[in-house]
Coordinates of C-alpha atoms and ligand atoms in Angstrom, one line a residue:
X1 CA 79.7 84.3 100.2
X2 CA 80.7 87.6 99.1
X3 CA 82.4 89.2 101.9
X4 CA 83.7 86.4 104.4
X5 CA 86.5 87.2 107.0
X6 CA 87.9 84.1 108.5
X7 CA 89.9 84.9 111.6
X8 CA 92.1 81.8 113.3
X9 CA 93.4 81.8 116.4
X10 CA 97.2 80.6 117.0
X11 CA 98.2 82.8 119.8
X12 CA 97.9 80.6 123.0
X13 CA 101.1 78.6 124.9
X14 CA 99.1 75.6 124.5
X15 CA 100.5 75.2 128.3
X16 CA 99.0 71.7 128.6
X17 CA 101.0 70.1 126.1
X18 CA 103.9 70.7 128.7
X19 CA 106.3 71.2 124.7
X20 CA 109.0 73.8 123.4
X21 CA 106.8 73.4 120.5
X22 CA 103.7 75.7 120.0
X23 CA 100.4 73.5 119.9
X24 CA 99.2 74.3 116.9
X25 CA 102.7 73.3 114.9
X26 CA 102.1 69.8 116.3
X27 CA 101.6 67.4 114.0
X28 CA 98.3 65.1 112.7
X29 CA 99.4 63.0 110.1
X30 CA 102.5 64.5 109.1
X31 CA 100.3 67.9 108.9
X32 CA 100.3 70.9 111.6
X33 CA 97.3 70.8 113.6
X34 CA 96.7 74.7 112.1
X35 CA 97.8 73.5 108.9
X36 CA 94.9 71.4 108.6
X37 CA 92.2 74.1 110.0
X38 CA 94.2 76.4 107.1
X39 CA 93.1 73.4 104.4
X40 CA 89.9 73.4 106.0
X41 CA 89.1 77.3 105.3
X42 CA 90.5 77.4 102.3
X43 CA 86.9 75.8 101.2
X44 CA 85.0 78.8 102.2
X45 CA 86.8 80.4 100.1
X46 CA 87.1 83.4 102.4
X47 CA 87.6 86.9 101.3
X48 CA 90.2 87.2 104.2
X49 CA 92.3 85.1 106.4
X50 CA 92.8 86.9 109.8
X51 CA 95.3 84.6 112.1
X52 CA 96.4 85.8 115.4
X53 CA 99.4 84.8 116.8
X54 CA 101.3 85.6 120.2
X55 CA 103.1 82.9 121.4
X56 CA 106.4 81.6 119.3
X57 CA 104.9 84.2 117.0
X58 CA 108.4 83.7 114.9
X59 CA 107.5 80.1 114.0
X60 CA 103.7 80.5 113.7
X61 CA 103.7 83.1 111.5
X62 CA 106.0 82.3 108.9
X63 CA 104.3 78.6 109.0
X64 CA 101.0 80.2 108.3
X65 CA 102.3 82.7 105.5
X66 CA 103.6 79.8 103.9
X67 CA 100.4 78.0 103.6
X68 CA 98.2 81.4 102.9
X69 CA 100.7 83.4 101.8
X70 CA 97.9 86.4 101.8
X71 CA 97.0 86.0 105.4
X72 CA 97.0 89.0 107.7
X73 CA 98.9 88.6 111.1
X74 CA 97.6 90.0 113.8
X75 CA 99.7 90.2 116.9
X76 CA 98.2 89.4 120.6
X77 CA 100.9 90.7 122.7
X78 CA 99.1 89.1 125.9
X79 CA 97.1 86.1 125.8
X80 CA 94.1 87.5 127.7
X81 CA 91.2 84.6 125.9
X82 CA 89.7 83.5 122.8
X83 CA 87.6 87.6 123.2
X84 CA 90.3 89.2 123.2
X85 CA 92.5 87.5 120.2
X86 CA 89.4 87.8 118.4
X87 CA 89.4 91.8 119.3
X88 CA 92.9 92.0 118.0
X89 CA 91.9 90.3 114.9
X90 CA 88.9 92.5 113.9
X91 CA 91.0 95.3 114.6
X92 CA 94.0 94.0 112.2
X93 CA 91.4 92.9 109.6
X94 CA 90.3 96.8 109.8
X95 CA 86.6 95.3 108.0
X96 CA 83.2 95.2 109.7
X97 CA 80.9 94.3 107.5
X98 CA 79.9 90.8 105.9
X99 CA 80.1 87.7 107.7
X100 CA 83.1 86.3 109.9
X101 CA 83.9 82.7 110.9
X102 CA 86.1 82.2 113.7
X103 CA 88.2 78.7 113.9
X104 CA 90.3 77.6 116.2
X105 CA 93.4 76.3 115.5
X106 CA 93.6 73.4 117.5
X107 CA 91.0 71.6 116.0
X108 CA 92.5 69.7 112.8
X109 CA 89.7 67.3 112.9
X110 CA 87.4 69.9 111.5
X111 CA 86.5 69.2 107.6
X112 CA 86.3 72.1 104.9
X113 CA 82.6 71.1 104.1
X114 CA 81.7 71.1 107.3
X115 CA 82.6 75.0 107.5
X116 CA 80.8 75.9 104.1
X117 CA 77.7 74.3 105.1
X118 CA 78.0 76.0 108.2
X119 CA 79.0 79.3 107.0
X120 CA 76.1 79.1 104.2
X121 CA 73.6 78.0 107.2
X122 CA 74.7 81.1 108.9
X123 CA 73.9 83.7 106.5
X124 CA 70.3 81.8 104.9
X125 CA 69.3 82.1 108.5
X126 CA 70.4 86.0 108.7
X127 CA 71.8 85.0 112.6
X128 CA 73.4 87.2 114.9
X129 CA 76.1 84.3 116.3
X130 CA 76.1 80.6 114.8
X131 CA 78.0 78.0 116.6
X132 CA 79.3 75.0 115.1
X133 CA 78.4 72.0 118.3
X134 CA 78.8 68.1 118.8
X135 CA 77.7 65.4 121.0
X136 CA 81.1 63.9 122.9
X137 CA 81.5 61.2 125.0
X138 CA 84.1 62.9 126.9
X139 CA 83.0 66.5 126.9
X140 CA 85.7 67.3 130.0
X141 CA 87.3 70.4 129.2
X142 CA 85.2 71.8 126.9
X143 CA 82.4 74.7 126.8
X144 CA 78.7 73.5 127.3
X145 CA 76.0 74.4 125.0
X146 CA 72.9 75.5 127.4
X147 CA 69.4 75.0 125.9
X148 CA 66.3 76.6 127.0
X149 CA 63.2 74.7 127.3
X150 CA 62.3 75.7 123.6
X151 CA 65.8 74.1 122.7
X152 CA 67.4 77.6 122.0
X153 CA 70.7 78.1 122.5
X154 CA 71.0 80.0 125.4
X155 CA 74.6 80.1 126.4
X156 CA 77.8 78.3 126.4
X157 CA 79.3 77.6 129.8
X158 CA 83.3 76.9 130.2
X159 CA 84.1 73.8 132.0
X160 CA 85.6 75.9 134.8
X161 CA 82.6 77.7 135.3
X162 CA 80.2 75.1 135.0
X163 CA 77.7 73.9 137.7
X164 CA 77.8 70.3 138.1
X165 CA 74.9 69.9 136.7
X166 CA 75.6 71.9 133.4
X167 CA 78.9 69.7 133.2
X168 CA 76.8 66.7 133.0
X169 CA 75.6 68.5 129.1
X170 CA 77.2 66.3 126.6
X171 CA 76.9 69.1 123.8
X172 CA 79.8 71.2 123.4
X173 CA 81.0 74.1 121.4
X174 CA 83.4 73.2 118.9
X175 CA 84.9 77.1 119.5
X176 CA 84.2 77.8 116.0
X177 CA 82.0 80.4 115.1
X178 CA 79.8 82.5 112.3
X179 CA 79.4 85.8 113.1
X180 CA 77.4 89.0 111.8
X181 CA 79.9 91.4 111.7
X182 CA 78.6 94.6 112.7
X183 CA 77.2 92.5 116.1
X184 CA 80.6 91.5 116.4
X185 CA 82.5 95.0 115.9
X186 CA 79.7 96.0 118.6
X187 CA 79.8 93.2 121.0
X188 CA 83.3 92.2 121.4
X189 CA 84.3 95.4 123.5
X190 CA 81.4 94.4 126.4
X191 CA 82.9 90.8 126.7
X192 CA 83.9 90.9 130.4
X193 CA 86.9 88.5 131.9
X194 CA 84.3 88.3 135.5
X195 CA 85.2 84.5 135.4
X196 CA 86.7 81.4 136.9
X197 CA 89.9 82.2 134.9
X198 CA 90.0 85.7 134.2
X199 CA 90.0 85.6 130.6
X200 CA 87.8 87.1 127.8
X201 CA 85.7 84.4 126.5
X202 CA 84.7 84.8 123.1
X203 CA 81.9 81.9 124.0
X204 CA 80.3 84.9 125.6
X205 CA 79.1 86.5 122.6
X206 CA 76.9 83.5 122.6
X207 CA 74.7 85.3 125.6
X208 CA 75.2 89.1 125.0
X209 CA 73.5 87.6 121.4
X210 CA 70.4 86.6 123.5
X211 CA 70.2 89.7 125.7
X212 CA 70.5 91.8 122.9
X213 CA 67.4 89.6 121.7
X214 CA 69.2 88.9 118.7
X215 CA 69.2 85.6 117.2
X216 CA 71.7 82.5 117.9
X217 CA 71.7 79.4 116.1
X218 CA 73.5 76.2 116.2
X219 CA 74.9 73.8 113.9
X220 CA 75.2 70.5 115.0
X221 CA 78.1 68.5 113.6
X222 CA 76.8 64.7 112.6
X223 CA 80.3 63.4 113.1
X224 CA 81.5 64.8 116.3
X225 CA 85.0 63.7 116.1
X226 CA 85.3 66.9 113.7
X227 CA 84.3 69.3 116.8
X228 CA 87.2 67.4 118.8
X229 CA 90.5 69.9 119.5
X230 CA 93.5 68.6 121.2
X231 CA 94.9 70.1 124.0
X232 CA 97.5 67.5 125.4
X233 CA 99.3 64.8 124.3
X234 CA 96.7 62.0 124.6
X235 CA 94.5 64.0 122.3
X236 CA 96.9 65.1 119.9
X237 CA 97.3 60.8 120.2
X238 CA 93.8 60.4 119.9
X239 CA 93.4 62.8 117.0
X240 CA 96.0 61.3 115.4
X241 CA 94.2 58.1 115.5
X242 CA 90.9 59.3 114.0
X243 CA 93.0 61.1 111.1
X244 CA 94.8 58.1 110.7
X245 CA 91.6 56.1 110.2
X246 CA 90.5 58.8 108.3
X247 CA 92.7 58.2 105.8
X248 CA 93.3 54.8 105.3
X249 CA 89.2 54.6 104.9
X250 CA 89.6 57.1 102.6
X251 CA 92.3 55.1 100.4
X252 CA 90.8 51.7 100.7
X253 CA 87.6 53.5 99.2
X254 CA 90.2 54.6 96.3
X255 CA 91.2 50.8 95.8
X256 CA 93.9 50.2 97.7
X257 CA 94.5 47.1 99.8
X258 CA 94.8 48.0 103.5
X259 CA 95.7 44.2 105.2
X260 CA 95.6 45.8 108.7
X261 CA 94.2 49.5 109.1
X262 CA 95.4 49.7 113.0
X263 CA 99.2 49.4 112.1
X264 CA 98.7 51.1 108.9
X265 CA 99.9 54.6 109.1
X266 CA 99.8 57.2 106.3
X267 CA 100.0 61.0 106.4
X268 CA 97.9 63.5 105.0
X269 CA 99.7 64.8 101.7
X270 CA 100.4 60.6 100.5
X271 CA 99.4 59.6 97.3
X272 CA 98.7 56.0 96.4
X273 CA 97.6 54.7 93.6
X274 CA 94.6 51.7 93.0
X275 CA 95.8 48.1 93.6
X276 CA 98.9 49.3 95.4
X277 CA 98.6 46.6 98.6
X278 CA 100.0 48.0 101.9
X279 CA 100.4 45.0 104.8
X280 CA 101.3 45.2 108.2
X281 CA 102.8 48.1 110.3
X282 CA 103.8 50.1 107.7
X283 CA 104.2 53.8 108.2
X284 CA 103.9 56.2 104.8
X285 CA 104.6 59.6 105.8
X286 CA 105.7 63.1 104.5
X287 CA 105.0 63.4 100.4
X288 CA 105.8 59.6 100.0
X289 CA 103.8 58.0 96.6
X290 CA 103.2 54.7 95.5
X291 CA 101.9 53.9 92.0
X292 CA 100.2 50.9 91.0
X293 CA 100.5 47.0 91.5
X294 CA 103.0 48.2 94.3
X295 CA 103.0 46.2 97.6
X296 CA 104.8 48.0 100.7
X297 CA 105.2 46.4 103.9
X298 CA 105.1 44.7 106.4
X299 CA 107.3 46.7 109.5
X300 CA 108.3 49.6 106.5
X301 CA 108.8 53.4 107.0
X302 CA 108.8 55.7 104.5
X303 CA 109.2 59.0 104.2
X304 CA 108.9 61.7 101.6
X305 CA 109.3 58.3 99.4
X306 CA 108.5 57.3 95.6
X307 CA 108.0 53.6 94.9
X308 CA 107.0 52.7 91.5
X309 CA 105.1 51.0 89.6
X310 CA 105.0 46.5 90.8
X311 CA 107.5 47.4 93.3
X312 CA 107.7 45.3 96.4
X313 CA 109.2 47.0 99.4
X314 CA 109.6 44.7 102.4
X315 CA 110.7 45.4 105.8
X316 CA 112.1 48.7 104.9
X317 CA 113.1 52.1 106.1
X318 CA 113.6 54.6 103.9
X319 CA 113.7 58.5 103.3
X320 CA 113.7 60.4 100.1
X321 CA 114.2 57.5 98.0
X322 CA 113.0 56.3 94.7
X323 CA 112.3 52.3 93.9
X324 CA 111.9 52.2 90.2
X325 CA 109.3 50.1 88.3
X326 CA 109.3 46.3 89.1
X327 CA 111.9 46.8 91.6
X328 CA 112.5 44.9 94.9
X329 CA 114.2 46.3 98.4
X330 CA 114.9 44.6 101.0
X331 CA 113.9 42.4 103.5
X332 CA 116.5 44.6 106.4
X333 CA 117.5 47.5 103.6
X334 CA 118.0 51.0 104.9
X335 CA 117.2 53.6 102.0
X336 CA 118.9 56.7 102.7
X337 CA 118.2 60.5 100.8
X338 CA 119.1 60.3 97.4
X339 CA 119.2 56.4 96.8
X340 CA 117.4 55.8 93.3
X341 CA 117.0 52.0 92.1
X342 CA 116.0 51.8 88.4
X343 CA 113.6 48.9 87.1
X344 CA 113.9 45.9 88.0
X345 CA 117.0 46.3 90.4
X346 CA 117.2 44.8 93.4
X347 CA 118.5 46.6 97.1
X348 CA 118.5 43.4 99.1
X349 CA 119.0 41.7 103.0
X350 CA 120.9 44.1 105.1
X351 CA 122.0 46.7 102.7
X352 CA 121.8 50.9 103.0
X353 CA 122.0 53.2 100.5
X354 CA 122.8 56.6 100.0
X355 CA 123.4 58.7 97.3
X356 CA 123.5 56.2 95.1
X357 CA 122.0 55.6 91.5
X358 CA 121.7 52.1 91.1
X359 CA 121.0 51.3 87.4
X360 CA 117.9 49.3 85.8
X361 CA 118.3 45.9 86.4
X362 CA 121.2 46.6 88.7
X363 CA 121.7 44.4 92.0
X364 CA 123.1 45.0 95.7
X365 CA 121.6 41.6 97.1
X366 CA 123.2 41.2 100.4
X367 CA 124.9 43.0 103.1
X368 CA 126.6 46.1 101.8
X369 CA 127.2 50.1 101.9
X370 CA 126.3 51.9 98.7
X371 CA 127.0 55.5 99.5
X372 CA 128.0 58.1 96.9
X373 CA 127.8 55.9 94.0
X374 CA 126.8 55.2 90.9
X375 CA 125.9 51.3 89.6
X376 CA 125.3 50.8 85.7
X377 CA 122.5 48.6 84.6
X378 CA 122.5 45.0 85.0
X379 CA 125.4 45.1 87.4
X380 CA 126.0 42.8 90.5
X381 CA 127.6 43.7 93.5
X382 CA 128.8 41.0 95.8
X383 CA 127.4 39.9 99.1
X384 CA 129.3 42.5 102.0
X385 CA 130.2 45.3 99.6
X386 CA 131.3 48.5 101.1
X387 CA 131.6 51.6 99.3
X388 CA 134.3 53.3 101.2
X389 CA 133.3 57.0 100.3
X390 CA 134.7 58.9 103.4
X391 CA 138.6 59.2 103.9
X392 CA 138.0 60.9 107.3
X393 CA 137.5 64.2 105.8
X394 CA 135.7 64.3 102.5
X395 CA 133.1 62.3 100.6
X396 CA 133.9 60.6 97.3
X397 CA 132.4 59.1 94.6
X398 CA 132.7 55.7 93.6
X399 CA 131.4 54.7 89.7
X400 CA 130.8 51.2 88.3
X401 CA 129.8 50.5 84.7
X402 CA 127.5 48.6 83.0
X403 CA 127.1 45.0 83.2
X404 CA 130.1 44.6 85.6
X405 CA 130.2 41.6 88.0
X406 CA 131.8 42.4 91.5
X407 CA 132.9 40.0 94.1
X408 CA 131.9 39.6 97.5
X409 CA 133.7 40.9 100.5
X410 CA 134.9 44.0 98.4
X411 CA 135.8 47.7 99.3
X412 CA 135.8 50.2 96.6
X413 CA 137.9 53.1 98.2
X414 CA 136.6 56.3 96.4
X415 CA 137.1 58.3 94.3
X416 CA 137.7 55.1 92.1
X417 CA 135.8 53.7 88.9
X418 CA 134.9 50.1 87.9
X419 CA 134.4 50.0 83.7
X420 CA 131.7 48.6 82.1
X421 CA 131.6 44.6 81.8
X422 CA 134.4 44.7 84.3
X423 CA 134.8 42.1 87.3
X424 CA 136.7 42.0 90.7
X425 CA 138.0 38.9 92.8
X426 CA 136.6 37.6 96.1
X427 CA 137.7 40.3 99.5
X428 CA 139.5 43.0 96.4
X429 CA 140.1 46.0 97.9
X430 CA 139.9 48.5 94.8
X431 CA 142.0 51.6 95.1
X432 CA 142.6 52.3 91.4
X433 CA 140.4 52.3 89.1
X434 CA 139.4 48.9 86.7
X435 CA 139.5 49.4 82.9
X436 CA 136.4 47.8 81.1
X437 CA 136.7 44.2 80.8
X438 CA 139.3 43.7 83.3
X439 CA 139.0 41.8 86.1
X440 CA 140.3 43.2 89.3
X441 CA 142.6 41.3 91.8
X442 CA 144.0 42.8 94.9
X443 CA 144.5 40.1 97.8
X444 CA 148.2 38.1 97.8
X445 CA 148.4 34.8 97.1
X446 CA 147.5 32.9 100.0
X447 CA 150.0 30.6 101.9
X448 CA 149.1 27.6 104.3
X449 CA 151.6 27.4 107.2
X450 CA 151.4 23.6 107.7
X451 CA 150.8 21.7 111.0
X452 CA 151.2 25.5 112.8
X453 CA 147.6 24.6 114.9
X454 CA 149.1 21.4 116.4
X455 CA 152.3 23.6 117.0
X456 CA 151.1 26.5 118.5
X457 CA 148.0 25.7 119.8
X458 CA 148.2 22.5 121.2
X459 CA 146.2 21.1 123.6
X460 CA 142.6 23.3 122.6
X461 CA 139.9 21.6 120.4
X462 CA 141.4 23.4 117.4
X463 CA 144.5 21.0 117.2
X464 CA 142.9 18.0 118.5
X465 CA 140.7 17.9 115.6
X466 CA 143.2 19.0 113.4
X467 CA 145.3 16.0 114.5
X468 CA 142.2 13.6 114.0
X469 CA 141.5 15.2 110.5
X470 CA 145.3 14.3 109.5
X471 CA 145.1 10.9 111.5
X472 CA 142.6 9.5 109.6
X473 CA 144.3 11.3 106.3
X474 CA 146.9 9.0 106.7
X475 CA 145.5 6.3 107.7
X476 CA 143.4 6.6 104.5
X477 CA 147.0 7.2 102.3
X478 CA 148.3 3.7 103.9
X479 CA 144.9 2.0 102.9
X480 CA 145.1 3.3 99.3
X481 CA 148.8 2.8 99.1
Ligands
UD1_501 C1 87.9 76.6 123.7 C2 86.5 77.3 124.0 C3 85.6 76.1 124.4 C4 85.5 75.1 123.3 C5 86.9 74.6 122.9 C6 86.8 73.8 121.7 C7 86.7 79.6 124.9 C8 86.8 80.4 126.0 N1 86.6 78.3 125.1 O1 88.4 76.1 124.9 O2 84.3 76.7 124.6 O3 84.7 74.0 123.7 O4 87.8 75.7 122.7 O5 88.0 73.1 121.4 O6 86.8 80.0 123.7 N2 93.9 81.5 121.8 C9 94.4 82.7 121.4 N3 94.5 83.7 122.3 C10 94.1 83.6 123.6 C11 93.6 82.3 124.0 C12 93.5 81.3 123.1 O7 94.8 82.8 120.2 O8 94.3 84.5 124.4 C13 93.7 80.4 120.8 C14 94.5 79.2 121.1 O9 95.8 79.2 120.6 C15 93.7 78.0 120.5 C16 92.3 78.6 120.6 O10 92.4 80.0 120.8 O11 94.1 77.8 119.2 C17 91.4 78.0 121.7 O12 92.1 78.2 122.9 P1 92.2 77.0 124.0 O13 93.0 77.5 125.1 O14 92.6 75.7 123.3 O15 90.7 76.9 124.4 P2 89.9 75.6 125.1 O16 90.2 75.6 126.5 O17 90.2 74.4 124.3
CA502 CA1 91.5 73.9 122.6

């Protein structure tokens, strides 16, 4: 298609999704609704992008600029109907010849072959107006397609408008549309807003086609989930759904193991390599990847994510975060942005990260704080570490070797370093830093206050079986004596 103009329209409140958010920057799968329509039409490889925006123009625009950095904006000051953005458009596109394609850009369902087929449909047939229909189930809200007798389309009919009758018509116009352009150009301007709410209705174009005894076609969509649009929430839900399954078909087709596609979850732009096994409830959003052999889940989030190669990641959340090869987080571990575990390591039961480069082979197995650190390979930490990088002001790094064995119940109070092969006592509270090879003791020696339960507490539970305990202790002396 030599000369295609594709014009998408952004500019509407999107009122019923009752949001401070425009529609069309709600998300499917971790993808804008227009965002996805944008994907879509980049298939057709259109000469032109034409979006028209009006409402939160500030956020739409820049949004779509930054996924089609060459579209034009054109600005509908007043949201007067789908005629009248289109109007705008055609007159910001300053073209009128070729063919133009008009998408909505509430309708992320829609698939970029879909539009080429349509668009190529449009032109063999040398049509005036081509429509892009589907059969619903729930066609509420949507605008009819009226047939003649020969089957022609005839018309499309907006729900508001609509005899009962006609709202019984399961077909529906997916609002997207293949123009002639110089019937457009010619058209638009007699679109009239005579109707049940005052708007110009681009749908109309449909019958000035017929009057002008020009030729409509219409393209009707196999899969009629991709004619769907959301409007409110429980469609943007519903959507969401459909994507969702979408994709997860689409991966298990690519070899990966989906244990439960309903509480499987993955957005649009994740990549997942073959054999990577996902199980129960997990959620894989934003750019997250997962190579090979890797098995995620069950109850995991994350997002923006890289888990490597044979990693196991259970019971998870986690947000820019990389798992190296062979590695294993969790069950209970909190990844926060800029953990990286090297291969083999191990982010255990009840642990969060953040900022922290935990070396190959490295450990942090149970119940601890790693923030603003650095772990060499093959180091342990104890059971209930905590990093202590914050001194109520500023953030500090803490750095431990290579091959050093810490104890459990530590705090590392940063900025402090831990040498390579170095070790720390049980509860050490490391303020300076350890030399290589050292071992680290901070806690005084301990001293047992003899017979100060029965003392102090007596009469409780406590100092009866503490007199018991020495009872029979000396009863036992006597006997050995
Ligand atoms: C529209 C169609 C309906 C079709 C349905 C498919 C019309 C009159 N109705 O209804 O036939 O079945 O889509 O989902 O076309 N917009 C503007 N400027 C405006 C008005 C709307 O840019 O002045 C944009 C909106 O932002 C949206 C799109 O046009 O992206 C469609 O508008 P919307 O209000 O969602 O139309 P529907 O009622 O869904
Ligand atoms: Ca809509």
């Amino acid at each position: 298609m030599d000369n295609l103009t594709v014009i998408v329209l952004a500019a509407g409140g999107g009122t019923r999704m009752k949001s401070k958010t425009m529609k069309v920057l709600h998300p499917v799968c971790g993808r804008s609704m227009i965002g996805h329509v944008l994907r879509a039409v980049q298939a057709v490889e259109p000469t032109r992008v034409v979006a028209v925006v009006g409402n939160q123009r500030e956020q739409v625009g820049p949004h779509i600029t930054d996924l089609v950095p060459d579209a034009v904006l054109a600005v509908q000051e007043t949201q007067e109907g789908t005629g009248h953005a289109v109007r705008v458009a055609v007159e910001a596109a300053g073209t009128t010849t070729g063919t133009v394609l008009v998408a909505a850009g509430d309708t992320p369902m829609l698939e970029g072959e879909s539009l080429r087929a349509f668009a190529a449909e449009h032109e063999a047939a040398q049509r005036a107006v081509s429509i892009l229909s589907g059969r619903v189930p729930d066609p509420f809200g949507y605008g009819r397609i009226l047939r003649n007798d020969e089957g022609d389309v005839e018309a499309i009919v907006e729900e508001k408008d609509a005899t009962p009758q006609q709202r019984e018509i399961s077909e529906v116009s997916a609002g997207i549309f293949a123009f002639d352009a110089a019937f457009l150009v010619e058209a638009l301007p007699r679109i009239s807003n005579d109707n049940a709410k005052g708007e110009y209705y681009l749908t109309d174009m449909v019958h000035l086609a017929r009057e002008a005894g020009l030729t409509v076609g219409a393209h009707v969509l196999d899969d009629v989930t991709q004619a769907e649009g959301a409007n409110d929430r429980a469609q943007l839900a519903e959507l969401g759904r459909l994507m969702n399954q979408r994709i997860v078909t689409r991966w298990m087709q690519e070899g990966v193991t989906v244990m439960d596609p309903a509480t499987t979850w993955i957005d649009a732009d994740v990549v997942l390599e073959r054999d990577v096994t996902i199980l129960p409830g997990t959620q894989l959003l934003g750019a997250t990847i997962v190579h090979e052999d890797a098995v995620v889940g069950p109850d995991t989030t994350l997002k923006d994510c890289e888990v490597g190669v044979g990693a196991r990641v259970v019971r998870t959340h986690g947000e820019l975060a990389v798992v190296g090869e062979s590695a294993t987080v969790g069950p209970f571990a909190y990844l926060r942005p800029g953990t990286q575990l090297g291969t083999q390591g191990k982010i255990g039961t009840f642990v969060e990260t953040k900022n922290a480069v935990i070396g190959d082979g490295a450990k942090v197995p149970h119940l601890s704080y790693v923030g603003d650190a650095e772990i060499g390979e093959g180091t342990n930490i104890g059971a209930g570490t905590i990093f202590a990088n914050y001194d109520g002001v500023a953030k500090h790094r803490t750095t431990v070797g290579r091959h050093a064995k810490t104890g459990s119940n530590n705090t590392f109070v940063a900025p402090v370093a831990i040498g390579d092969g170095a070790g720390t006592a049980g509860g050490t509270v490391v303020r300076r830093d350890v030399p290589p090879g050292a071992l680290a003791v901070s806690s005084a020696p301990q001293r047992n206050l003899e017979g100060w339960v029965e003392s102090r507490r007596a009469g409780t539970a406590q100092a009866e079986a503490a007199a018991a305990a020495r009872a029979a202790g000396e009863s036992q002396e006597s006997h050995d004596a």
